[in-house]
C-alpha positions as a Python dict, from the first residue, in 0.01 Angstrom:
ca = {
    (1, 'X'): (0, 0, 0),
    (2, 'X'): (263, -252, -109),
    (3, 'X'): (334, -52, -423),
    (4, 'X'): (366, 265, -217),
    (5, 'X'): (618, 101, 19),
    (6, 'X'): (814, -35, -276),
    (7, 'X'): (840, 312, -431),
    (8, 'X'): (957, 455, -100),
    (9, 'X'): (1218, 182, -61),
    (10, 'X'): (1346, 236, -416),
    (11, 'X'): (1383, 607, -351),
    (12, 'X'): (1565, 535, -25),
    (13, 'X'): (1810, 304, -204),
    (14, 'X'): (1882, 562, -473),
    (15, 'X'): (1938, 841, -225),
    (16, 'X'): (2135, 664, 47),
    (17, 'X'): (2306, 384, -142),
    (18, 'X'): (2278, 10, -112),
    (19, 'X'): (2446, -314, -205),
    (20, 'X'): (2821, -360, -231),
    (21, 'X'): (2916, 9, -233),
    (22, 'X'): (3036, 225, 55),
    (23, 'X'): (2716, 426, 74),
    (24, 'X'): (2594, 748, -88),
    (25, 'X'): (2803, 1000, -276),
    (26, 'X'): (3042, 1208, -70),
    (27, 'X'): (2968, 1539, -238),
    (28, 'X'): (3309, 1574, -400),
    (29, 'X'): (3315, 1786, -714),
    (30, 'X'): (3574, 1773, -992),
    (31, 'X'): (3561, 2151, -1024),
    (32, 'X'): (3745, 2160, -689),
    (33, 'X'): (4041, 1953, -814),
    (34, 'X'): (4350, 2171, -826),
    (35, 'X'): (4472, 2247, -1177),
    (36, 'X'): (4188, 2071, -1361),
    (37, 'X'): (4068, 2214, -1693),
    (38, 'X'): (3698, 2216, -1789),
    (39, 'X'): (3780, 2031, -2112),
    (40, 'X'): (3941, 1749, -1914),
    (41, 'X'): (3624, 1715, -1705),
    (42, 'X'): (3432, 1681, -2031),
    (43, 'X'): (3675, 1412, -2147),
    (44, 'X'): (3627, 1218, -1821),
    (45, 'X'): (3248, 1225, -1852),
    (46, 'X'): (3271, 1125, -2218),
    (47, 'X'): (3492, 824, -2132),
    (48, 'X'): (3256, 736, -1848),
    (49, 'X'): (2953, 742, -2078),
    (50, 'X'): (3133, 520, -2332),
    (51, 'X'): (3210, 263, -2061),
    (52, 'X'): (2852, 276, -1931),
    (53, 'X'): (2717, 201, -2279),
    (54, 'X'): (2914, -125, -2294),
    (55, 'X'): (2735, -243, -1975),
    (56, 'X'): (3018, -434, -1800),
    (57, 'X'): (2783, -500, -1504),
    (58, 'X'): (2587, -745, -1716),
    (59, 'X'): (2861, -1005, -1664),
    (60, 'X'): (3106, -867, -1409),
    (61, 'X'): (3073, -894, -1032),
    (62, 'X'): (3289, -763, -742),
    (63, 'X'): (3470, -1097, -730),
    (64, 'X'): (3611, -1035, -1079),
    (65, 'X'): (3932, -844, -1014),
    (66, 'X'): (4132, -678, -1290),
    (67, 'X'): (4497, -580, -1300),
    (68, 'X'): (4555, -238, -1456),
    (69, 'X'): (4876, -89, -1588),
    (70, 'X'): (4876, 253, -1757),
    (71, 'X'): (5199, 344, -1932),
    (72, 'X'): (5515, 284, -1730),
    (73, 'X'): (5579, 314, -1357),
    (74, 'X'): (5808, 610, -1423),
    (75, 'X'): (5509, 803, -1560),
    (76, 'X'): (5353, 826, -1213),
    (77, 'X'): (5437, 979, -877),
    (78, 'X'): (5639, 747, -656),
    (79, 'X'): (5732, 550, -970),
    (80, 'X'): (5438, 314, -927),
    (81, 'X'): (5087, 270, -1064),
    (82, 'X'): (4831, 465, -853),
    (83, 'X'): (4547, 208, -858),
    (84, 'X'): (4663, -117, -1025),
    (85, 'X'): (4357, -326, -929),
    (86, 'X'): (3988, -269, -1008),
    (87, 'X'): (3646, -429, -966),
    (88, 'X'): (3295, -351, -1091),
    (89, 'X'): (3015, -325, -835),
    (90, 'X'): (2638, -319, -869),
    (91, 'X'): (2595, -598, -1122),
    (92, 'X'): (2404, -805, -867),
    (93, 'X'): (2219, -511, -709),
    (94, 'X'): (2293, -182, -540),
    (95, 'X'): (2497, 115, -653),
    (96, 'X'): (2642, 77, -1003),
    (97, 'X'): (3006, 175, -1044),
    (98, 'X'): (3359, 50, -995),
    (99, 'X'): (3632, 60, -732),
    (100, 'X'): (4006, 93, -784),
    (101, 'X'): (4256, -23, -522),
    (102, 'X'): (4619, 42, -434),
    (103, 'X'): (4692, -331, -449),
    (104, 'X'): (4530, -665, -521),
    (105, 'X'): (4564, -750, -152),
    (106, 'X'): (4356, -445, -56),
    (107, 'X'): (4089, -545, -308),
    (108, 'X'): (4065, -897, -165),
    (109, 'X'): (4041, -764, 192),
    (110, 'X'): (3750, -535, 103),
    (111, 'X'): (3556, -775, -120),
    (112, 'X'): (3288, -960, 73),
    (113, 'X'): (3033, -1208, -52),
    (114, 'X'): (2754, -948, -64),
    (115, 'X'): (2903, -611, 24),
    (116, 'X'): (3223, -408, 47),
    (117, 'X'): (3404, -474, 377),
    (118, 'X'): (3523, -160, 553),
    (119, 'X'): (3891, -223, 628),
    (120, 'X'): (4065, 44, 841),
    (121, 'X'): (4324, 264, 669),
    (122, 'X'): (4272, 114, 323),
    (123, 'X'): (4222, 377, 56),
    (124, 'X'): (4030, 320, -268),
    (125, 'X'): (3910, 532, -555),
    (126, 'X'): (3547, 478, -644),
    (127, 'X'): (3331, 587, -934),
    (128, 'X'): (2958, 572, -868),
    (129, 'X'): (2691, 644, -1128),
    (130, 'X'): (2422, 860, -970),
    (131, 'X'): (2102, 1019, -1091),
    (132, 'X'): (2134, 1392, -1149),
    (133, 'X'): (1829, 1464, -934),
    (134, 'X'): (1999, 1305, -631),
    (135, 'X'): (2340, 1467, -671),
    (136, 'X'): (2477, 1750, -461),
    (137, 'X'): (2404, 2103, -590),
    (138, 'X'): (2771, 2164, -676),
    (139, 'X'): (2773, 1865, -910),
    (140, 'X'): (2441, 1956, -1069),
    (141, 'X'): (2574, 2305, -1131),
    (142, 'X'): (2891, 2165, -1288),
    (143, 'X'): (2690, 1933, -1515),
    (144, 'X'): (2472, 2218, -1635),
    (145, 'X'): (2745, 2478, -1681),
    (146, 'X'): (2976, 2244, -1877),
    (147, 'X'): (2697, 2055, -2062),
    (148, 'X'): (2849, 1725, -1955),
    (149, 'X'): (2756, 1403, -2133),
    (150, 'X'): (2529, 1171, -1930),
    (151, 'X'): (2589, 802, -1880),
    (152, 'X'): (2273, 638, -2003),
    (153, 'X'): (1969, 862, -1981),
    (154, 'X'): (2010, 1042, -1650),
    (155, 'X'): (2319, 920, -1464),
    (156, 'X'): (2655, 1086, -1413),
    (157, 'X'): (2979, 963, -1251),
    (158, 'X'): (3077, 1082, -905),
    (159, 'X'): (3448, 1024, -840),
    (160, 'X'): (3604, 1031, -495),
    (161, 'X'): (3875, 865, -287),
    (162, 'X'): (3746, 691, 27),
    (163, 'X'): (3925, 564, 336),
    (164, 'X'): (3783, 388, 641),
    (165, 'X'): (3927, 487, 978),
    (166, 'X'): (4002, 254, 1268),
    (167, 'X'): (3700, 398, 1450),
    (168, 'X'): (3465, 289, 1171),
    (169, 'X'): (3417, 632, 1016),
    (170, 'X'): (3466, 703, 649),
    (171, 'X'): (3671, 988, 507),
    (172, 'X'): (3640, 1118, 153),
    (173, 'X'): (3852, 1350, -58),
    (174, 'X'): (3869, 1473, -415),
    (175, 'X'): (4095, 1273, -645),
    (176, 'X'): (4414, 1439, -762),
    (177, 'X'): (4471, 1538, -1123),
    (178, 'X'): (4710, 1246, -1168),
    (179, 'X'): (4457, 998, -1027),
    (180, 'X'): (4196, 1130, -1269),
    (181, 'X'): (4433, 1077, -1562),
    (182, 'X'): (4470, 716, -1452),
    (183, 'X'): (4093, 665, -1421),
    (184, 'X'): (4028, 823, -1761),
    (185, 'X'): (4272, 583, -1929),
    (186, 'X'): (4120, 289, -1740),
    (187, 'X'): (3765, 370, -1853),
    (188, 'X'): (3871, 406, -2217),
    (189, 'X'): (4060, 76, -2212),
    (190, 'X'): (3794, -127, -2027),
    (191, 'X'): (3520, -21, -2268),
    (192, 'X'): (3725, -196, -2540),
    (193, 'X'): (3861, -487, -2337),
    (194, 'X'): (3591, -638, -2116),
    (195, 'X'): (3380, -765, -2411),
    (196, 'X'): (3680, -981, -2509),
    (197, 'X'): (3658, -1190, -2192),
    (198, 'X'): (3585, -1554, -2277),
    (199, 'X'): (3364, -1755, -2040),
    (200, 'X'): (3536, -2055, -1882),
    (201, 'X'): (3249, -2297, -1830),
    (202, 'X'): (3465, -2544, -1638),
    (203, 'X'): (3662, -2291, -1438),
    (204, 'X'): (3453, -2287, -1120),
    (205, 'X'): (3217, -2494, -908),
    (206, 'X'): (2904, -2608, -1091),
    (207, 'X'): (2685, -2473, -813),
    (208, 'X'): (2839, -2124, -829),
    (209, 'X'): (2627, -1839, -964),
    (210, 'X'): (2945, -1643, -1045),
    (211, 'X'): (3055, -1645, -1407),
    (212, 'X'): (3417, -1750, -1456),
    (213, 'X'): (3644, -1625, -1733),
    (214, 'X'): (3955, -1762, -1896),
    (215, 'X'): (4283, -1591, -1796),
    (216, 'X'): (4315, -1272, -1995),
    (217, 'X'): (4584, -1013, -2062),
    (218, 'X'): (4584, -763, -2346),
    (219, 'X'): (4717, -415, -2416),
    (220, 'X'): (4545, -133, -2599),
    (221, 'X'): (4664, 214, -2698),
    (222, 'X'): (4422, 483, -2586),
    (223, 'X'): (4423, 849, -2674),
    (224, 'X'): (4508, 1099, -2405),
    (225, 'X'): (4276, 1400, -2400),
    (226, 'X'): (4463, 1690, -2568),
    (227, 'X'): (4472, 1888, -2243),
    (228, 'X'): (4641, 1597, -2060),
    (229, 'X'): (4894, 1480, -2321),
    (230, 'X'): (5251, 1519, -2198),
    (231, 'X'): (5451, 1512, -2518),
    (232, 'X'): (5279, 1199, -2651),
    (233, 'X'): (4922, 1138, -2764),
    (234, 'X'): (4884, 766, -2689),
    (235, 'X'): (4935, 560, -2376),
    (236, 'X'): (4948, 182, -2350),
    (237, 'X'): (4697, 33, -2105),
    (238, 'X'): (4738, -331, -2006),
    (239, 'X'): (4437, -512, -1859),
    (240, 'X'): (4465, -856, -1701),
    (241, 'X'): (4222, -1095, -1535),
    (242, 'X'): (4296, -1217, -1280),
    (243, 'X'): (4555, -960, -1163),
    (244, 'X'): (4919, -1053, -1133),
    (245, 'X'): (4983, -1125, -1499),
    (246, 'X'): (5220, -890, -1681),
    (247, 'X'): (5414, -844, -2000),
    (248, 'X'): (5789, -818, -1972),
    (249, 'X'): (5863, -448, -1994),
    (250, 'X'): (6146, -356, -2231),
    (251, 'X'): (6362, -51, -2187),
    (252, 'X'): (6272, 210, -2447),
    (253, 'X'): (6293, 585, -2473),
    (254, 'X'): (5922, 617, -2542),
    (255, 'X'): (5685, 673, -2255),
    (256, 'X'): (5442, 405, -2370),
    (257, 'X'): (5497, 32, -2420),
    (258, 'X'): (5439, -145, -2755),
    (259, 'X'): (5088, -275, -2792),
    (260, 'X'): (4900, -536, -2988),
    (261, 'X'): (4589, -326, -3024),
    (262, 'X'): (4522, 42, -3077),
    (263, 'X'): (4217, 251, -2998),
    (264, 'X'): (4019, 255, -3326),
    (265, 'X'): (3937, 572, -3521),
    (266, 'X'): (3579, 687, -3561),
    (267, 'X'): (3324, 416, -3634),
    (268, 'X'): (3221, 566, -3967),
    (269, 'X'): (3567, 486, -4109),
    (270, 'X'): (3504, 110, -4118),
    (271, 'X'): (3331, -129, -4350),
    (272, 'X'): (3078, -379, -4228),
    (273, 'X'): (3220, -703, -4089),
    (274, 'X'): (3064, -1039, -4177),
    (275, 'X'): (3133, -1386, -4046),
    (276, 'X'): (3349, -1586, -4284),
    (277, 'X'): (3195, -1933, -4292),
    (278, 'X'): (3438, -2132, -4511),
    (279, 'X'): (3614, -2418, -4333),
    (280, 'X'): (3992, -2446, -4281),
    (281, 'X'): (4253, -2227, -4115),
    (282, 'X'): (4283, -1862, -4214),
    (283, 'X'): (4533, -1601, -4102),
    (284, 'X'): (4436, -1273, -3940),
    (285, 'X'): (4548, -985, -4161),
    (286, 'X'): (4650, -782, -3855),
    (287, 'X'): (4817, -1012, -3600),
    (288, 'X'): (4882, -1321, -3821),
    (289, 'X'): (4697, -1544, -3576),
    (290, 'X'): (4563, -1863, -3734),
    (291, 'X'): (4187, -1908, -3689),
    (292, 'X'): (3923, -2147, -3812),
    (293, 'X'): (3719, -2022, -4104),
    (294, 'X'): (3391, -2037, -3914),
    (295, 'X'): (3538, -1828, -3631),
    (296, 'X'): (3689, -1555, -3847),
    (297, 'X'): (3558, -1216, -3958),
    (298, 'X'): (3606, -1081, -4306),
    (299, 'X'): (3564, -746, -4476),
    (300, 'X'): (3199, -711, -4573),
    (301, 'X'): (3284, -545, -4904),
    (302, 'X'): (3582, -724, -5061),
    (303, 'X'): (3577, -1047, -4854),
    (304, 'X'): (3948, -1078, -4936),
    (305, 'X'): (4097, -1048, -4587),
    (306, 'X'): (3994, -1199, -4254),
    (307, 'X'): (4044, -1107, -3890),
    (308, 'X'): (4039, -1286, -3557),
    (309, 'X'): (3849, -1002, -3386),
    (310, 'X'): (3677, -670, -3454),
    (311, 'X'): (3965, -489, -3283),
    (312, 'X'): (4214, -628, -3533),
    (313, 'X'): (3976, -533, -3814),
    (314, 'X'): (3950, -177, -3692),
    (315, 'X'): (4324, -135, -3641),
    (316, 'X'): (4386, -267, -3993),
    (317, 'X'): (4115, -50, -4150),
    (318, 'X'): (4338, 160, -4373),
    (319, 'X'): (4497, -139, -4542),
    (320, 'X'): (4158, -307, -4570),
    (321, 'X'): (4018, -1, -4745),
    (322, 'X'): (4295, -20, -5008),
    (323, 'X'): (4226, -388, -5060),
    (324, 'X'): (3857, -313, -5100),
    (325, 'X'): (3932, -66, -5377),
    (326, 'X'): (4150, -318, -5564),
    (327, 'X'): (3910, -612, -5534),
    (328, 'X'): (3604, -400, -5616),
    (329, 'X'): (3765, -292, -5942),
    (330, 'X'): (3853, -652, -6026),
}
């Protein structure tokens, strides 16, 4: 009997939502977004699956807020970033996904200790990973007709924009094409960035169950899907934790800002990376950062160059390959 009740409760949670989210899916379908191309929908689901594989919910909780900046303000309607603040939900139970807010202040208003607080007239974009069997027929049809990539084994992202009214009701709408471009860039960047967060073991109360991270701000170049590129293939995405940190933006004619990192090419283009264990300071071949020998990574084939991170190694892969050829012959 207890097992039967547990199964019923689990099915109820999956179908009607639970935890910190705003409830079940709204039934929005990306096929109904004006001007959207089927190939862009495929790109969104591919980026979503890549983010899901990195499992940010293992460490991140709703209280971890991120500042997001995609390209320049001039790239967006109203000359401002659509959703410059984000949080991941479901890491401590309930619906797995993430929310994106119009401002950090909105995010703080809606973030409760155990659930999302419904604040009147505050709009947020949410991405919820749902099982295909529990999705609306329009979404199941879209998944089948476009052969969309799943996130994990049987989950797919449902994207909508939610707003709570003063009467307590919730209103949902489809995201616009521009909002989807922003979300796609965010998912690509976060799949690369969130593993770089360093735990700050002295940053919070000892009794707190919440993991604290050191202040973080980095920029990565991500590839626009071909159908969404507007004269340039790459866009700079800056991620900061906590929000409020920013690089000083310089006036340039390019649409994107200079970046320290770039989205790496395909994985099969790289050599294996091994930990370099010799003592003393070494210099990263990509960013020139000085690092201790035991903390550095070196090329697994030539062992002639070292890096401070796998991202630097991947961005420097062409030069590393040439060095490998030289040192192998020697």
